[in-house]
XYZ file of C-alpha atoms in Angstrom:
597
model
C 6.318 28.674 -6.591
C 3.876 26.026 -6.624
C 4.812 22.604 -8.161
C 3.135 20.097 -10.143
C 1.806 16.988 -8.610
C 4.303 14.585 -9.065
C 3.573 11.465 -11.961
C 4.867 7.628 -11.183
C 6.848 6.678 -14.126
C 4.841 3.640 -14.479
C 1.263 5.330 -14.427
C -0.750 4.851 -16.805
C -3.270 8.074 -16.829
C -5.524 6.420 -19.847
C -6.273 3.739 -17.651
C -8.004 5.725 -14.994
C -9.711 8.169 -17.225
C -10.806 4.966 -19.127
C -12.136 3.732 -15.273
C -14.008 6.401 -14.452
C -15.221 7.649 -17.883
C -18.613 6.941 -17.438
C -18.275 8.328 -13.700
C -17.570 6.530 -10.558
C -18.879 5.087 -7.056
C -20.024 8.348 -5.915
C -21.624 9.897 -8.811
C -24.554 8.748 -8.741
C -26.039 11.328 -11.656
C -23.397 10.833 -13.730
C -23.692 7.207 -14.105
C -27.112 6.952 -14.008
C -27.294 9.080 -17.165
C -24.884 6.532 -18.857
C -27.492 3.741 -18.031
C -29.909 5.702 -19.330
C -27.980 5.397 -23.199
C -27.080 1.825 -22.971
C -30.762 0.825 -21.768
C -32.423 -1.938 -23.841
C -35.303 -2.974 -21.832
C -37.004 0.355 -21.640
C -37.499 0.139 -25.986
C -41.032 -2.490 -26.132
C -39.636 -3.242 -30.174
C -36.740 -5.577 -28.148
C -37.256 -8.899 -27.518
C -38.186 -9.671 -23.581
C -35.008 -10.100 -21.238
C -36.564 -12.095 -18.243
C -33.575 -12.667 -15.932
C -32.150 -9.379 -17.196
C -35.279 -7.918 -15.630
C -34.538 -9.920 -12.651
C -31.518 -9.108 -12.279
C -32.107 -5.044 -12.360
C -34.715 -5.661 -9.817
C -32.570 -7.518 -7.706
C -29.800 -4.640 -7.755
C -31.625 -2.420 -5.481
C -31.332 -4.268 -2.429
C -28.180 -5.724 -3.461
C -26.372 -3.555 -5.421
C -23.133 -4.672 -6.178
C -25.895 -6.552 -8.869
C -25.758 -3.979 -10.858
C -22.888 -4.582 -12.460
C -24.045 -7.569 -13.798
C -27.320 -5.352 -15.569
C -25.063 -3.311 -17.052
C -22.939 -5.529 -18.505
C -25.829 -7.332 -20.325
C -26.803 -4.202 -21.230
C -24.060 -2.952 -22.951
C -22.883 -6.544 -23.660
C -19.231 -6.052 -22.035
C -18.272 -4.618 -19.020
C -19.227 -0.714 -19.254
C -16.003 0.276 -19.032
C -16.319 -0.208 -23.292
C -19.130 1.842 -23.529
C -16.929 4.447 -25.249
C -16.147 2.246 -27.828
C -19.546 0.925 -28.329
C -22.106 4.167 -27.754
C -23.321 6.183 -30.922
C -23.679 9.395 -29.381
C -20.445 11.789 -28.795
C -19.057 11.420 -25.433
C -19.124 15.211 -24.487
C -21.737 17.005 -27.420
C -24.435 14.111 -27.109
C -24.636 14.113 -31.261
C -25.178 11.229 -33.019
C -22.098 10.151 -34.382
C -21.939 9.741 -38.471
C -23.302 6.897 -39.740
C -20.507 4.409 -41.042
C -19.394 4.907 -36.978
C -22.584 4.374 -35.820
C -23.210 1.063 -38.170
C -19.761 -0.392 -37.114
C -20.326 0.259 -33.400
C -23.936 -1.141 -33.402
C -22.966 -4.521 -35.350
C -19.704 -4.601 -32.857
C -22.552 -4.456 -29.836
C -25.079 -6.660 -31.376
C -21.970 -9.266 -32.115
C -20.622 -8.869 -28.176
C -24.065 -9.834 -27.317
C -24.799 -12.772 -29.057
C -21.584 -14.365 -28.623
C -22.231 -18.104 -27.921
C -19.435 -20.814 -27.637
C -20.696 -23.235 -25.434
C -19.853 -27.202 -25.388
C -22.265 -29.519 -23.601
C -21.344 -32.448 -22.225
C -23.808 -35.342 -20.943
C -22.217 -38.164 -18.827
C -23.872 -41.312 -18.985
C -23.947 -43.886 -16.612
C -22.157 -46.359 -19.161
C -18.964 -44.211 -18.652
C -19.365 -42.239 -22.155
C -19.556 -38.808 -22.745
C -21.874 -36.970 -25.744
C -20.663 -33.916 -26.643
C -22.560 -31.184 -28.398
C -21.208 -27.773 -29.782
C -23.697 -24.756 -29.714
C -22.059 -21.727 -31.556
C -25.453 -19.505 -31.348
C -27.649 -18.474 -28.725
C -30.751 -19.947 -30.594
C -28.268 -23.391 -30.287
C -27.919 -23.108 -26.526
C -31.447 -22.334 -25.941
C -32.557 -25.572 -28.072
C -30.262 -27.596 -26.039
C -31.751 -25.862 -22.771
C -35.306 -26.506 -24.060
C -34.011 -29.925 -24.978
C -33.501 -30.911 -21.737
C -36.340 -29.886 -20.028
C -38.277 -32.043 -23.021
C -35.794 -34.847 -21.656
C -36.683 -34.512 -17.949
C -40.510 -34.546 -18.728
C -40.240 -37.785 -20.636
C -38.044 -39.242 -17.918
C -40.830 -38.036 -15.286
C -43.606 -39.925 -17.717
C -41.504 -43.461 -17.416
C -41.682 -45.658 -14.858
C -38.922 -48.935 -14.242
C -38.047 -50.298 -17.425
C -34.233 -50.803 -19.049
C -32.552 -47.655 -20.559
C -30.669 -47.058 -16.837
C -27.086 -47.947 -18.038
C -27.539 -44.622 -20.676
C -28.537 -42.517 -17.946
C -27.701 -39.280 -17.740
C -25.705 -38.483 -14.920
C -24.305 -35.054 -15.320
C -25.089 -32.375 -17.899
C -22.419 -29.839 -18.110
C -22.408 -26.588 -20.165
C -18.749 -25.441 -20.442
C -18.752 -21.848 -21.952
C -16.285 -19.457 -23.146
C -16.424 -16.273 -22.459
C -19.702 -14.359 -21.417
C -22.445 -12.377 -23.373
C -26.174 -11.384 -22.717
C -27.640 -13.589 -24.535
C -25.793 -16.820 -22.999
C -25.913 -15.418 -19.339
C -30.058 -14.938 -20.364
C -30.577 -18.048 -21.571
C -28.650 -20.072 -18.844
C -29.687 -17.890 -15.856
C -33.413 -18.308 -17.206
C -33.847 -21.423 -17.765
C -31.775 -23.110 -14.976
C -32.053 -20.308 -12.594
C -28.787 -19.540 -11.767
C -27.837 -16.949 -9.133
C -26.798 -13.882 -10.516
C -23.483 -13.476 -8.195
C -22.487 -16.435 -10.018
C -22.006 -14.057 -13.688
C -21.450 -11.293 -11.428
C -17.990 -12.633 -10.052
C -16.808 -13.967 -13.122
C -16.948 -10.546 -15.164
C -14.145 -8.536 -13.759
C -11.045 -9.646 -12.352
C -8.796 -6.754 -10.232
C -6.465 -7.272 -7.643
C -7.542 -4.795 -6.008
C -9.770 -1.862 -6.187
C -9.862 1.862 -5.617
C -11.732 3.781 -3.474
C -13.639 5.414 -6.711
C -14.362 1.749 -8.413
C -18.394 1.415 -9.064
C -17.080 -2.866 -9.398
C -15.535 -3.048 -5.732
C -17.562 -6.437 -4.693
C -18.390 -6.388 -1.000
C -17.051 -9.323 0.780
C -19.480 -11.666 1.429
C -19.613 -13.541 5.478
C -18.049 -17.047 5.093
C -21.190 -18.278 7.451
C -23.841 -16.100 4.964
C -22.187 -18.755 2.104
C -23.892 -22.076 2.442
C -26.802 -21.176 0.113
C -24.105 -20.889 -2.780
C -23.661 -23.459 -5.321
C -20.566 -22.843 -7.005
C -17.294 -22.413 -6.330
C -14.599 -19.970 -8.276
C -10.889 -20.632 -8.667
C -8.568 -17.792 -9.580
C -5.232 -18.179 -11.254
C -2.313 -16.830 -13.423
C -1.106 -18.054 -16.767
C 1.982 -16.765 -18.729
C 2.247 -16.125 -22.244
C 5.784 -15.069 -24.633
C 5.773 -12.248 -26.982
C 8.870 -12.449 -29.079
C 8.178 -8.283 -29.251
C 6.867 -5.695 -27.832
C 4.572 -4.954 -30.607
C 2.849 -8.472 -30.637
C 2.244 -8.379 -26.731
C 0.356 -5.034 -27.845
C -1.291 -6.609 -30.215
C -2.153 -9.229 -27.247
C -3.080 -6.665 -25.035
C -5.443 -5.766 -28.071
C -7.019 -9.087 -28.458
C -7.772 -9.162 -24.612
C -9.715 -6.083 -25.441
C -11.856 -7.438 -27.867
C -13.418 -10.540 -24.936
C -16.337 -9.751 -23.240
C -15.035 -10.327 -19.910
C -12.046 -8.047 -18.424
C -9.056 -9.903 -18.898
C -5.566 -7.804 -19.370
C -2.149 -9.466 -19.874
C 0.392 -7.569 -18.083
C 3.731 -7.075 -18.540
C 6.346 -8.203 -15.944
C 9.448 -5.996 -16.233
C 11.606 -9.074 -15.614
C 12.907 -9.115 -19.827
C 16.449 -7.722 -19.640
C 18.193 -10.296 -18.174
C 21.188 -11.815 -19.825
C 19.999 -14.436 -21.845
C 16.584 -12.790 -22.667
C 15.904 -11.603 -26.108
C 15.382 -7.714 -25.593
C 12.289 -7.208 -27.564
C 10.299 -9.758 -26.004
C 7.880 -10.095 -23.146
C 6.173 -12.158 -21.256
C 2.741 -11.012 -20.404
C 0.895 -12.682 -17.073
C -2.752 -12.568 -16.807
C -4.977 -12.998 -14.267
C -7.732 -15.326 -14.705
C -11.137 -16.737 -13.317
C -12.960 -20.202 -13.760
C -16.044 -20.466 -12.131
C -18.477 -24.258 -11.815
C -21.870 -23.817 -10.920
C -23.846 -27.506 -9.768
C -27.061 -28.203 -9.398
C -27.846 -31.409 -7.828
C -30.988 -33.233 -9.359
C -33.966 -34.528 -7.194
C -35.778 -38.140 -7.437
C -32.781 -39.599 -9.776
C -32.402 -36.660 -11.726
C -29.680 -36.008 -13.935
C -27.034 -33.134 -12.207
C -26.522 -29.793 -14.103
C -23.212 -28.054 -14.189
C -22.110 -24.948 -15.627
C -18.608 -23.746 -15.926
C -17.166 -20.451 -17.078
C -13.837 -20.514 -18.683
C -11.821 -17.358 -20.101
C -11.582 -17.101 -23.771
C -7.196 -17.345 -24.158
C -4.956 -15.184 -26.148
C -4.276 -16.421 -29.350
C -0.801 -14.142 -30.385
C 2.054 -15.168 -28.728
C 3.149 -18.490 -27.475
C 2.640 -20.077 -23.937
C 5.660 -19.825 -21.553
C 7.628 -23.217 -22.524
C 4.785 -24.339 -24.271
C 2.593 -24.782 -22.072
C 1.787 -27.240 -18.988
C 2.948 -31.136 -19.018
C 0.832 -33.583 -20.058
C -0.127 -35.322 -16.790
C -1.257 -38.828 -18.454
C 1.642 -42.008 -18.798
C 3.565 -41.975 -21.679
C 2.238 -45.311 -23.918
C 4.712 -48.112 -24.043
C 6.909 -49.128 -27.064
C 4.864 -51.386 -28.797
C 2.047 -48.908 -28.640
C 0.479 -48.110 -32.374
C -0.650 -45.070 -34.280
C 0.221 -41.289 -32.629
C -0.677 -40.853 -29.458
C -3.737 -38.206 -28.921
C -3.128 -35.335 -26.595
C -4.770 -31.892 -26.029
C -4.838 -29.189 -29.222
C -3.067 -26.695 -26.406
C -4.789 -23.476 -28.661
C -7.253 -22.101 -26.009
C -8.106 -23.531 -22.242
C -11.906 -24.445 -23.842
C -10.329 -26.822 -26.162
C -8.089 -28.146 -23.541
C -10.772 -28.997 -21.076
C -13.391 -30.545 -23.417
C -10.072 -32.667 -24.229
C -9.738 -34.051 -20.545
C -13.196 -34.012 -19.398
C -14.117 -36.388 -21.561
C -11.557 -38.840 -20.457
C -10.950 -40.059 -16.753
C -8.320 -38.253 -14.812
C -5.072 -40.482 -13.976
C -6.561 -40.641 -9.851
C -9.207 -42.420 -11.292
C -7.095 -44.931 -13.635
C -5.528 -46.111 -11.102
C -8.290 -45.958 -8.450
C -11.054 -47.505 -10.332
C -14.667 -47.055 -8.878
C -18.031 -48.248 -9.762
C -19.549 -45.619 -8.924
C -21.961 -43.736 -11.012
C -21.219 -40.631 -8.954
C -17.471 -40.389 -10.354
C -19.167 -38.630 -13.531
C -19.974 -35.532 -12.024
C -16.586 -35.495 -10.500
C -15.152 -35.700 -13.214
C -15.422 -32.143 -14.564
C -13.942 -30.441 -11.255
C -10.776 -32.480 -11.424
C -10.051 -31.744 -14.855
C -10.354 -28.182 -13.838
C -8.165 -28.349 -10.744
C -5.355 -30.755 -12.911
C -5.247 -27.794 -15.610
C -5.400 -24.822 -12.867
C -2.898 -26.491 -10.947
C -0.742 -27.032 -13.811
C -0.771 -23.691 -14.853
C -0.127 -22.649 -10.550
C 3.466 -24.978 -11.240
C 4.175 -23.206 -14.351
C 4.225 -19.862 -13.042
C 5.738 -21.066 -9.939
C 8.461 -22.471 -12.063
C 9.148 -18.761 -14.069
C 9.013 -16.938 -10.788
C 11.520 -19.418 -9.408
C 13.987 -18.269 -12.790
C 13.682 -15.097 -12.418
C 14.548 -15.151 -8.643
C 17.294 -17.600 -9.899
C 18.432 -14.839 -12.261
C 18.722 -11.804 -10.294
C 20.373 -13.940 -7.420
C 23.333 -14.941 -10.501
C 23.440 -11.263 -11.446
C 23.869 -10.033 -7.540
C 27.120 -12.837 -6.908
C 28.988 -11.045 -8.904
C 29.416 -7.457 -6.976
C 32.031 -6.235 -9.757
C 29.537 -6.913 -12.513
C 26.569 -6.018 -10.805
C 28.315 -2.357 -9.428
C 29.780 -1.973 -12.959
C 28.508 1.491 -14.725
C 27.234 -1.385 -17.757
C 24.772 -2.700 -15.425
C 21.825 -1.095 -14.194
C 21.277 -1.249 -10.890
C 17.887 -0.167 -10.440
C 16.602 -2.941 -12.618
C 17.646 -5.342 -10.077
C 15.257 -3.777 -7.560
C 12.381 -2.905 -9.907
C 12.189 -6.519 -10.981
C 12.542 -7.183 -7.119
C 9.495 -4.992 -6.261
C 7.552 -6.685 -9.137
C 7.689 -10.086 -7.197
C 7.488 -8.518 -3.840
C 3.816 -6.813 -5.049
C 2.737 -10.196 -7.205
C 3.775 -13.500 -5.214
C 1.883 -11.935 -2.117
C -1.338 -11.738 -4.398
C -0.987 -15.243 -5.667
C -0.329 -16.405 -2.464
C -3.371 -15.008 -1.511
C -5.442 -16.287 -4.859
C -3.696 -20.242 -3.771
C -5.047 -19.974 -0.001
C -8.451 -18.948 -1.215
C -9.191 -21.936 -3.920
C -7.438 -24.414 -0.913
C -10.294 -22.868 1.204
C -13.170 -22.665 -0.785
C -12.739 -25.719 -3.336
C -12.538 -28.822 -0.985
C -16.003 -26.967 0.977
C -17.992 -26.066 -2.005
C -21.993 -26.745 -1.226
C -24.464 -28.287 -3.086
C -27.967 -27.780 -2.520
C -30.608 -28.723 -4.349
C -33.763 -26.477 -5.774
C -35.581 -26.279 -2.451
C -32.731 -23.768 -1.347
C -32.539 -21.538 -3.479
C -34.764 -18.409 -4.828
C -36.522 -18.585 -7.959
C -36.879 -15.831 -10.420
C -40.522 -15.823 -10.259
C -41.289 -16.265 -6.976
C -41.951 -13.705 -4.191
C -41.581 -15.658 -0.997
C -38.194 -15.911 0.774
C -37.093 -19.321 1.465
C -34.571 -19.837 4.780
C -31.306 -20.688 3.906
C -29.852 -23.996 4.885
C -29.000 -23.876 8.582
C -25.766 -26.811 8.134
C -22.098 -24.407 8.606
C -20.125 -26.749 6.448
C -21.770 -28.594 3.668
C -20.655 -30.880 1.096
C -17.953 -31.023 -1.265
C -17.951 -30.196 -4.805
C -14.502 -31.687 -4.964
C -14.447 -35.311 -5.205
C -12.621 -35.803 -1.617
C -11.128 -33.414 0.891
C -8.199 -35.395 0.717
C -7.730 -36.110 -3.040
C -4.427 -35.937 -4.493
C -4.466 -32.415 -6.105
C -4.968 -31.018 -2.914
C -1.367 -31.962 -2.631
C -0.481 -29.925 -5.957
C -2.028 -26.888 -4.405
C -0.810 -26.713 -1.314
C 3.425 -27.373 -2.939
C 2.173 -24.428 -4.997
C 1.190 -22.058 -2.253
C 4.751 -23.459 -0.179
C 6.702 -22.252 -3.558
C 4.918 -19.011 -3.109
C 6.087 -18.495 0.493
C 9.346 -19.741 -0.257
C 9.608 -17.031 -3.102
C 8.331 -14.673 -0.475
C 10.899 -15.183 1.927
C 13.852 -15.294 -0.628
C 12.364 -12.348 -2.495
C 12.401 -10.039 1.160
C 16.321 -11.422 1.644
C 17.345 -10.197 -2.105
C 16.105 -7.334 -1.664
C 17.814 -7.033 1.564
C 20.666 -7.737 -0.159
C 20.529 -5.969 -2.870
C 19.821 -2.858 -0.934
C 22.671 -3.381 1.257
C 24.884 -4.045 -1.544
C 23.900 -0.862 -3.196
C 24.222 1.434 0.221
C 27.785 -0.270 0.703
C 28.743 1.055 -2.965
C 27.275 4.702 -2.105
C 29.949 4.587 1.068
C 32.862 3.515 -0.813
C 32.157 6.268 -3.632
C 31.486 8.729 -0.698
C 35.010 7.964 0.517
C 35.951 8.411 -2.592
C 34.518 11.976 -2.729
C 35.812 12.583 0.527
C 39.234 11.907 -0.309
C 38.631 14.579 -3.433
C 37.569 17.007 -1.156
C 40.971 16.172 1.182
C 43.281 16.816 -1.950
C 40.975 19.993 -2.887
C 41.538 21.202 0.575
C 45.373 21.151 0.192
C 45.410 22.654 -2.300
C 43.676 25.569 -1.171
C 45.276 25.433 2.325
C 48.136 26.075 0.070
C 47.161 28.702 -1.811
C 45.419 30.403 1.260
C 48.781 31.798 2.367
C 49.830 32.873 -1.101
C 46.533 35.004 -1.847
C 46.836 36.956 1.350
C 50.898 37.987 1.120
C 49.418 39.221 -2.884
C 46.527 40.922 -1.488
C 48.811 42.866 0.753
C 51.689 43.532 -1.461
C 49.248 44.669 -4.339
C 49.223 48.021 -2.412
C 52.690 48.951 -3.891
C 52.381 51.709 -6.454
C 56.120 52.194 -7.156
C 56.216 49.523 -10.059
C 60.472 50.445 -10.246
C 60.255 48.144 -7.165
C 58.490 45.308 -8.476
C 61.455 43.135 -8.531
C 62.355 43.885 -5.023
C 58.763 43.578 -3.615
C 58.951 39.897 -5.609
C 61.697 38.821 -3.834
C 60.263 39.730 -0.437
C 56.837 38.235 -1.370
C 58.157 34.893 -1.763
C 60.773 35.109 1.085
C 57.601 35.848 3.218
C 54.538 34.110 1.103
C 56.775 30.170 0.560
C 57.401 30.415 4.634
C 53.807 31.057 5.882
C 52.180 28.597 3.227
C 54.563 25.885 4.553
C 53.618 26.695 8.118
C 50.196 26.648 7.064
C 50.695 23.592 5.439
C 52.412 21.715 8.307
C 50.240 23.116 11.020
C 47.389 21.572 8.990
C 49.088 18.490 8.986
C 49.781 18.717 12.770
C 45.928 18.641 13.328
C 45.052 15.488 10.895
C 47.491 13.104 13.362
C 45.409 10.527 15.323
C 47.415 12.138 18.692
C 46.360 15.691 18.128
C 42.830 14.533 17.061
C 42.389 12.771 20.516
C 43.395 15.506 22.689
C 40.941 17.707 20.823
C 38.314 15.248 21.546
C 39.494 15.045 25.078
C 39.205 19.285 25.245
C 36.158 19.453 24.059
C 34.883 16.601 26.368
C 35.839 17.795 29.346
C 34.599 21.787 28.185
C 31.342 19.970 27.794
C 31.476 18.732 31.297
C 31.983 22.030 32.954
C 29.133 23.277 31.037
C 26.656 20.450 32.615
């Protein structure tokens, strides 16, 4: 009889339909006919996407492009396409109307999202800030500063150099068409940059149409930006509001998806809540200016969660508490989304630089990468810190062997929670040593590097192995934070590997002294039969009697004869359980064995 393929418990079969809906790597037909329905630019009534165009056309000699396309196209990563097409998935038909109207404004909304903050750094030390909530905003400010740069170009000496512009930052949440047109057009941004910042797996499948190649190390030093990966932690106080979560991660552009841990039945936990970890990506994007032109920057930032609480509230606030006969309420972050946070602490200067003043005017465009790194690597310590309790936990749950062997306590939770770690700390470990590696070696190249949209001509790349920094020095103090981050990581490693040493060993030790236990069952059981043995047979042969007048008599010479043999049964198996006659056995059967050879 054949079987069915066996299920793991904690598979989740929606998600892989939901993957590979729209087909995958390898069929090539199948997807190309979804392309075909979420296609804007082949309709002439839509307005013109220039780097969208670019983009498409770029895809065929790099595909792993193409990704990008599509998710301007349908205006979130296609694996929402379900959600957002009119047509039925399977028929084709149109899909009634009130559907169609709600899944056409949802579309239209996903790709005009704008919320983008720019920041200008003058040379005086201040910082302007402007908020641009549409896409008609952003490309105003765009256009502004081009109108900015001309006027600047027009002027020669004169005063005005103190208000300089020295940086020019756009800091956006979340992605959309419209804001990944407007910035890719007008500053000509590569598109690997979006590309990257899109998805965020830890891994892929062989099937996955979003695998992204790895790119040489040496092939690098035409790129511009630099991307930092990292985890944050969020409480539920239920399971239903980290659904609800897992909901509201649906509804951002980019593919973001709290997960849950499996580490929420300890003692002192509540049992309905959670604590979802998600995986996240921030990605700055510099473009140095020529002839005493202001810098551009552009940084990507994942929209956060809003339900649920973070995990102790959050990271520490890094700056020195005021002294006593401070005045008024200190100011401090609005700790409601990672946008807010940063336009907080970019616009003031990092401790490193309170108490290492400098004159120079380069500092500003520092300024915005070490705000990043402080709140990355305060988020890095966080987690490190909840990994480090729940190691702590399962190691005060495993001292107590009684407890932990009790039938109460389950014993397989101490390993699954185990194998959680063992599969994530590797992975962050992994997402530590990357930022170490790329952040502190980030280039910066100017225009002449790089490949326009409109032109035709291939320019050589830089021929320099290791260029400059984005970060402000290879040795600046964060550097530090970082690397006690990824040691925490290894040390979790390493005690994670003994626990579940221990835990195993623990377990296999119980198994033997309940197998003893059955064995010693099976002793008693075998007794008892050994006693019975005797008994059976003197019936079996007396039962061929068929005078029943001599029942009594036949009774009396059963047990005379039956009580005699079981004890001799009885005592001769005794005879062969003592440690003597078990020897000489052994020594019998030894020396049979070498006659045989």
């Amino acid at each position: 009889m054949k079987t069915a393929n066996p299920v793991y418990d904690f598979f989740r079969p929606e998600l892989r339909d939901e993957s590979y809906a729209i087909g995958d790597v390898y069929s090539t037909e199948e997807v190309n006919k979804a392309q075909e329905q979420w296609d804007i630019l082949s309709n002439p009534e839509k307005k013109k996407y220039p780097y969208l165009e670019h983009v498409k056309l770029l895809s065929g000699t790099w595909p792993h492009l193409r990704l990008l396309a599509d998710f301007m196209e349908v205006s979130t990563t296609p694996l929402r396409w379900k959600d957002l097409s009119t047509m039925h998935p399977t028929t084709g038909a149109n899909l009634d109307a009130e559907v169609r109207n709600k899944r056409t404004e949802d579309r239209d909304e996903r790709a005009c999202r704008t919320n983008v903050t720019v920041l200008r750094y003058l040379a005086s030390g201040e910082v302007e800030e402007m908020s641009c909530k549409t896409s008609n905003e952003l490309v105003s400010a765009l256009d502004g500063r081009c109108v900015e740069e001309s006027e600047d170009e027009g002027v020669s000496g004169g005063g005005g150099a103190f208000d300089e512009c020295k940086l020019r930052l756009y800091v956006v949440e979340d992605l959309s068409r419209d804001v990944i047109e407007a910035l890719g057009s007008k500053l000509d941004i590569e598109p690997a940059f979006f590309r990257e910042h899109i998805v965020d797996y830890a891994w892929c499948n062989i099937r996955d149409r979003w695998q992204d190649p790895p790119n040489l190390r040496v092939a690098e030093g035409h790129r511009r930006w630099v991307q930092l990966r990292y985890v944050t932690a969020r409480y539920y106080k239920t399971s239903q509001e980290f659904k609800e979560g897992v909901k509201e991660a649906e509804r951002f552009n980019v593919l973001r998806r709290p997960d849950d841990d499996v580490n929420n039945k300890a003692v002192w936990d509540d049992r309905e809540a959670i604590v979802g970890i998600t995986r996240s990506r921030a990605s700055f994007w510099l473009k140095k200016g020529e002839s005493g032109k202001e810098d551009v920057g552009v940084l990507l930032l994942d929209p956060t969660i809003q339900i649920g609480t973070p995990l102790w509230y959050g990271y520490r606030n890094w700056e020195p508490t005021p002294g006593i006969n401070t005045h008024g309420t200190p100011a401090g972050p609005h700790r409601t989304s990672l946008f807010q946070d940063f336009i907080y602490w970019a616009k003031k200067s990092p401790p490193s630089q309170l108490m290492n003043p400098s004159s120079s005017p380069k500092i500003n465009t520092h300024m915005p990468m070490q705000t990043l790194l402080y709140l990355i690597c305060s988020e890095w310590l966080t987690i490190s810190d909840y990994i480090r309790t729940r190691i702590g936990i399962i190691e005060w749950e495993i001292s107590n062997p009684d407890h932990f062997l009790s039938k109460d306590f389950g014993i397989d939770d101490a390993l699954k929670k185990l194998h959680v770690w063992r599969r994530l700390v590797p992975l962050y470990r992994e997402m530590l040593t990357d930022s170490l590696q790329r952040v502190f070696r980030t280039p910066i190249h100017d225009t002449s590097t790089t490949i326009t949209i409109n032109s035709n001509d291939s320019i050589p790349l830089p021929t320099h192995s290791y260029p400059p920094s984005l970060a402000p020095t290879s040795t600046h103090p964060i550097k530090s934070d970082f690397s006690r981050a990824l040691s925490y990581m290894e040390e979790y490693q390493q005690r994670i590997d003994r626990l579940t040493s221990v835990v195993t060993a623990i377990i296999s030790i119980e198994d033997s002294r309940r197998s003893q236990d059955d064995n010693r069952n099976v002793a008693r059981l075998t007794w008892l039969a050994t006693f019975f043995i005797p008994l059976s047979y003197i019936a079996s042969l007396f039962s061929m009697q068929d005078d029943l007048s001599t029942l009594g008599r036949t009774m009396k010479i059963y047990f005379a004869t039956a009580v005699p043999v079981a004890a001799f049964a009885m005592g001769l198996a005794w005879v062969l359980t003592l440690p003597w006659v078990i020897g000489v056995m052994r020594g019998l059967g030894g020396k049979k064995a070498a006659r045989k050879g």
